[in-house]
Coordinates of C-alpha atoms and ligand atoms in Angstrom, one line a residue:
M1 CA 0.0 0.0 0.0
R2 CA 1.2 3.4 -0.9
I3 CA 0.2 6.7 0.8
I4 CA -0.3 9.4 -1.7
D5 CA 1.5 12.4 -0.3
G6 CA -0.7 15.4 -1.2
N7 CA 1.6 17.7 0.7
A8 CA 4.6 16.8 -1.3
I9 CA 2.7 16.9 -4.6
A10 CA 1.1 20.3 -3.7
E11 CA 4.6 21.6 -2.7
S12 CA 6.0 20.7 -6.2
I13 CA 3.2 22.6 -7.8
I14 CA 3.7 25.6 -5.6
E15 CA 7.4 25.6 -6.4
E16 CA 6.7 25.4 -10.1
L17 CA 4.2 28.3 -9.8
A18 CA 6.6 30.3 -7.7
N19 CA 9.3 29.9 -10.4
E20 CA 7.0 31.0 -13.1
V21 CA 5.7 34.0 -11.1
G22 CA 9.3 34.9 -10.3
Q23 CA 10.1 35.2 -13.9
L24 CA 7.3 37.7 -14.7
S25 CA 8.8 41.0 -15.5
D26 CA 6.3 43.7 -14.6
T27 CA 3.0 43.1 -12.8
K28 CA 2.2 40.2 -10.5
P29 CA -1.1 38.2 -10.4
V30 CA -3.7 39.4 -7.9
V31 CA -6.4 37.2 -6.2
A32 CA -9.3 38.7 -4.2
F33 CA -10.9 36.7 -1.5
I34 CA -14.4 37.5 -0.2
R35 CA -15.4 35.9 3.2
V36 CA -18.8 36.3 4.7
G37 CA -19.1 35.7 8.5
D38 CA -16.6 34.1 10.8
D39 CA -17.0 30.3 10.3
P40 CA -13.8 29.0 11.8
A41 CA -13.2 26.6 9.0
S42 CA -13.6 29.4 6.4
V43 CA -11.3 31.7 8.4
S44 CA -8.6 29.0 8.5
Y45 CA -9.0 28.0 4.7
V46 CA -8.8 31.7 3.5
R47 CA -5.8 32.3 5.7
K48 CA -4.0 29.3 4.3
K49 CA -4.8 30.4 0.7
Q50 CA -3.4 33.8 1.5
K51 CA -0.3 32.3 2.9
I52 CA 0.4 30.1 -0.1
A53 CA -0.3 33.0 -2.5
D54 CA 2.2 35.1 -0.7
R55 CA 4.8 32.3 -1.0
I56 CA 4.3 32.1 -4.7
G57 CA 4.4 35.9 -5.3
I58 CA 0.7 36.2 -5.9
E59 CA -0.9 39.3 -4.3
S60 CA -4.0 38.6 -2.3
R61 CA -6.7 40.9 -1.1
L62 CA -9.3 40.1 1.6
Y63 CA -12.8 41.5 1.9
V64 CA -14.7 40.5 4.9
F65 CA -18.4 40.9 5.4
P66 CA -20.6 40.3 8.5
S67 CA -22.9 37.2 8.2
N68 CA -26.0 39.5 7.9
V69 CA -24.6 41.4 4.8
C70 CA -27.3 42.0 2.3
K71 CA -27.0 40.7 -1.2
E72 CA -26.9 44.2 -2.7
E73 CA -23.8 45.0 -0.7
L74 CA -22.0 41.8 -1.4
F75 CA -22.8 42.1 -5.2
A76 CA -21.6 45.7 -5.2
Q77 CA -18.2 44.4 -4.1
I78 CA -18.1 41.6 -6.6
D79 CA -19.0 44.2 -9.4
E80 CA -16.2 46.4 -8.3
L81 CA -13.7 43.6 -8.3
N82 CA -15.0 42.5 -11.8
K83 CA -14.2 46.0 -13.0
D84 CA -10.8 46.3 -11.3
N85 CA -8.1 45.6 -13.9
E86 CA -5.5 44.8 -11.4
V87 CA -7.6 41.8 -10.0
N88 CA -7.2 38.6 -11.9
G89 CA -9.1 36.2 -9.8
I90 CA -12.0 36.4 -7.3
L91 CA -13.0 33.7 -4.9
I92 CA -16.0 33.8 -2.6
Q93 CA -15.4 31.4 0.2
A94 CA -18.4 29.0 0.7
P95 CA -20.5 28.3 2.6
L96 CA -22.5 31.5 2.4
P97 CA -25.2 32.5 4.9
E98 CA -28.6 30.9 4.0
H99 CA -30.2 34.3 2.9
I100 CA -27.6 34.6 0.0
D101 CA -28.1 32.3 -2.9
E102 CA -24.7 30.7 -3.7
T103 CA -25.3 29.9 -7.4
E104 CA -26.4 33.5 -8.1
T105 CA -23.4 34.8 -6.1
F106 CA -20.9 32.6 -8.0
N107 CA -22.4 33.7 -11.3
R108 CA -22.0 37.3 -10.3
V109 CA -18.2 36.9 -10.7
S110 CA -16.9 37.5 -14.2
H111 CA -16.3 34.1 -15.8
N112 CA -12.8 35.4 -16.7
K113 CA -12.0 35.9 -13.0
D114 CA -13.8 32.8 -11.7
V115 CA -10.7 31.0 -10.4
D116 CA -13.0 28.8 -8.4
G117 CA -14.6 27.4 -11.6
F118 CA -18.0 27.7 -10.2
H119 CA -19.6 30.0 -12.8
T120 CA -22.2 28.4 -15.0
L121 CA -20.2 29.1 -18.0
N122 CA -17.1 27.4 -16.7
I123 CA -19.2 24.3 -15.6
G124 CA -20.7 24.3 -19.1
K125 CA -17.2 24.3 -20.7
L126 CA -16.3 21.3 -18.5
C127 CA -19.3 19.4 -19.7
Q128 CA -18.3 20.2 -23.3
E129 CA -14.7 19.2 -22.7
D130 CA -13.6 22.7 -23.6
E131 CA -10.3 23.3 -21.8
S132 CA -10.5 27.1 -22.0
G133 CA -12.6 27.3 -18.9
F134 CA -11.6 27.2 -15.2
V135 CA -12.0 23.9 -13.4
A136 CA -13.1 23.9 -9.7
C137 CA -9.9 23.6 -7.5
T138 CA -10.7 20.4 -5.5
P139 CA -11.6 18.3 -8.5
A140 CA -8.7 19.8 -10.5
G141 CA -6.5 18.8 -7.5
I142 CA -7.8 15.3 -7.7
V143 CA -6.9 15.1 -11.3
E144 CA -3.5 16.3 -10.7
L145 CA -2.9 13.9 -7.7
I146 CA -4.0 11.0 -9.9
K147 CA -1.8 12.2 -12.8
R148 CA 1.3 12.7 -10.7
S149 CA 0.7 9.4 -8.8
E150 CA 0.5 7.7 -12.2
I151 CA -2.9 6.0 -11.3
E152 CA -4.4 4.5 -14.3
T153 CA -8.0 5.6 -15.1
Q154 CA -8.6 4.7 -18.8
G155 CA -11.4 2.2 -18.9
K156 CA -11.3 1.7 -15.2
H157 CA -14.4 1.9 -13.0
I158 CA -14.3 5.1 -10.9
V159 CA -17.0 5.5 -8.2
V160 CA -17.6 9.0 -6.9
L161 CA -19.4 9.3 -3.7
G162 CA -21.2 12.6 -3.3
R163 CA -22.9 14.8 -5.9
S164 CA -22.0 18.3 -4.8
Q165 CA -21.5 21.1 -7.3
I166 CA -18.1 21.9 -5.8
V167 CA -16.6 18.4 -5.8
G168 CA -18.7 15.3 -6.8
K169 CA -20.3 16.4 -10.0
P170 CA -17.2 18.1 -11.6
A171 CA -15.0 15.2 -10.4
A172 CA -17.2 12.8 -12.2
L173 CA -17.2 14.9 -15.4
L174 CA -13.5 15.1 -15.3
M175 CA -13.1 11.3 -14.9
V176 CA -15.6 10.5 -17.7
R177 CA -14.0 13.0 -20.3
K178 CA -11.8 11.6 -23.0
A179 CA -8.6 13.4 -21.9
L180 CA -6.3 11.6 -19.5
P181 CA -6.5 11.2 -16.5
G182 CA -10.0 10.3 -17.3
N183 CA -11.6 8.1 -20.0
A184 CA -13.1 6.1 -17.1
T185 CA -16.4 4.4 -16.6
V186 CA -17.9 6.6 -13.9
T187 CA -20.6 5.8 -11.3
L188 CA -21.8 8.8 -9.3
C189 CA -23.4 7.8 -6.0
H190 CA -25.1 9.8 -3.3
S191 CA -27.0 9.7 -0.1
R192 CA -30.0 8.1 -1.7
T193 CA -28.1 5.4 -3.7
Q194 CA -29.5 1.9 -2.9
N195 CA -27.0 -1.0 -2.2
L196 CA -24.2 1.5 -2.0
A197 CA -21.6 -1.0 -0.8
S198 CA -22.3 -3.3 -3.8
I199 CA -21.4 -0.3 -6.1
T200 CA -18.3 1.0 -4.1
C201 CA -17.0 -2.6 -4.0
Q202 CA -16.7 -2.5 -7.8
A203 CA -14.5 0.6 -7.8
D204 CA -10.9 0.5 -9.2
V205 CA -10.7 4.1 -7.9
L206 CA -13.0 5.4 -5.2
I207 CA -13.4 9.2 -4.8
A208 CA -15.1 9.9 -1.5
A209 CA -16.7 13.4 -1.2
I210 CA -19.8 12.7 0.9
G211 CA -18.9 14.9 3.9
R212 CA -19.4 12.2 6.6
P213 CA -16.6 11.3 8.9
N214 CA -15.2 7.7 8.4
F215 CA -18.2 6.9 6.2
V216 CA -16.4 4.4 4.0
T217 CA -15.6 1.2 5.8
A218 CA -13.5 -1.9 4.8
D219 CA -16.5 -3.9 3.7
M220 CA -17.2 -1.2 1.1
V221 CA -14.1 -1.5 -0.9
K222 CA -12.3 -4.2 -2.9
E223 CA -8.8 -5.4 -2.6
G224 CA -6.3 -3.1 -4.4
V225 CA -8.6 -0.1 -4.7
C226 CA -7.1 3.3 -5.0
V227 CA -8.8 5.7 -2.6
I228 CA -9.1 9.5 -2.9
D229 CA -10.5 10.9 0.3
V230 CA -11.8 14.4 -0.2
G231 CA -13.6 14.6 3.3
I232 CA -12.2 17.2 5.7
N233 CA -14.4 16.6 8.8
R234 CA -13.9 18.1 12.3
V235 CA -14.5 15.5 15.0
K236 CA -14.3 16.1 18.7
D237 CA -11.0 15.2 20.3
V238 CA -10.5 16.3 23.9
S239 CA -6.9 15.2 23.9
R240 CA -6.0 18.0 21.5
K241 CA -5.6 21.7 22.4
S242 CA -7.9 22.6 19.6
G243 CA -10.6 20.2 20.9
Y244 CA -11.0 18.5 17.5
K245 CA -9.2 16.5 14.9
L246 CA -9.6 16.2 11.1
V247 CA -10.8 13.0 9.6
G248 CA -11.7 12.0 6.1
D249 CA -14.9 10.4 4.7
V250 CA -12.9 7.1 4.7
D251 CA -12.1 5.1 7.7
F252 CA -8.4 5.3 7.0
N253 CA -7.3 2.6 9.6
A254 CA -9.7 0.1 8.4
V255 CA -9.4 0.6 4.6
E256 CA -5.6 1.2 4.2
S257 CA -4.8 -2.5 4.3
K258 CA -7.0 -3.3 1.4
A259 CA -6.0 -0.3 -0.7
S260 CA -3.2 -0.2 -3.2
Q261 CA -2.9 3.6 -2.8
I262 CA -4.8 6.0 -0.5
T263 CA -4.7 9.7 0.4
P264 CA -4.5 10.6 4.0
V265 CA -6.6 13.3 5.8
P266 CA -5.1 15.8 6.4
G267 CA -2.2 16.0 3.9
G268 CA -4.1 14.4 0.8
V269 CA -6.5 16.4 -1.3
G270 CA -6.6 19.4 0.9
P271 CA -3.2 21.0 0.0
M272 CA -4.0 20.2 -3.7
T273 CA -7.1 22.5 -3.6
V274 CA -5.0 25.4 -2.6
A275 CA -2.2 24.7 -5.2
M276 CA -4.8 24.5 -8.0
L277 CA -6.4 27.7 -6.9
M278 CA -2.9 29.4 -7.4
H279 CA -2.6 27.6 -10.8
N280 CA -6.0 29.0 -11.9
T281 CA -5.0 32.5 -10.7
L282 CA -1.8 32.4 -12.7
R283 CA -3.8 31.2 -15.8
A284 CA -6.3 34.0 -15.3
F285 CA -3.4 36.5 -15.1
K286 CA -1.9 35.2 -18.3
A287 CA -5.2 35.2 -20.1
T288 CA -5.8 38.9 -19.1
K289 CA -2.3 39.8 -20.4
I290 CA -3.2 38.2 -23.8
R291 CA -6.6 39.9 -23.9
S292 CA -5.0 43.3 -23.3
F293 CA -2.3 42.7 -25.9
I294 CA -5.0 41.8 -28.5
L295 CA -6.9 44.9 -27.6
M296 CA -3.9 47.1 -27.9
L297 CA -3.1 45.5 -31.2
L298 CA -6.6 46.1 -32.5
L299 CA -6.6 49.7 -31.4
S300 CA -3.2 50.4 -33.0
L301 CA -4.5 48.9 -36.3
R302 CA -7.6 51.2 -36.2
P303 CA -7.6 53.8 -39.0
N304 CA -7.3 57.3 -37.7
Ligands
GUN1 N1 -15.5 26.0 0.5 C1 -15.1 24.7 0.5 N2 -14.3 24.5 -0.6 C2 -14.3 25.6 -1.3 C3 -13.7 26.0 -2.5 O1 -13.0 25.2 -3.3 N3 -14.0 27.2 -3.0 C4 -14.8 28.1 -2.3 N4 -14.9 29.3 -2.7 N5 -15.3 27.8 -1.2 C5 -15.1 26.5 -0.6

């Protein structure tokens, strides 16, 4: 059994990005974070994202709103960031308070700055296998983990557990597309799936993103399975200063002996999400440069 070291793989990506950003001559990429409320997990995720951005040489700007912010105020901030030519990427940390519709909010972000890949247009491009769009960071991180760990996917049965917009659905789309890693036979399971274990037991690769601590047990997987655990669940642990520990959606101790490869929690998919956000931000920056260059060229060719 091999443990897939997400920290090490993310670190290589971060180094590659830092090298590339270091070679940029004039301006640097800028990413804006919007956080609504003080959910401790969101505070910690955004802080982590800012820290990594800083290491790469990407400037980050943070906008914090109280959890009772009205939609109009939040959208005015998004509109301003959409118009700001210095800002290349915008990320609105989920979850948002109940009174704010997440899909509407994500769609308010210009699709060119949607480094989260949550805009309807980018999701549509993913469905059409059009690689010009942004792919959501966690599913993109899963693909990169699979690629860099040389896990075979072509013709294999990949079972995705969880149908969220952020992870499950895009992960299933990525694994079924013709490009590699992908070209797999994909089954997308969820909380209402009947005879779940009979399906997960067929998986060559199991992607668990159901958001329930230790949900996948040893009897739910076959010998030799490759397990990608997307879950980051806080469970009570009085022995720790924080009062909690992080566990995945997979019962790691029970499943690891049956698996050929498995991601740990923490240190598996989590760091990859942040690395891919930075990758998307650099892509957004480069695309902006190309668009401005084309615009300048067109203006210079305009007859007086
Ligand atoms: N909350 C949990 N994961 C994510 C993510 O990838 N992007 C955003 N914006 N919010 C999240």
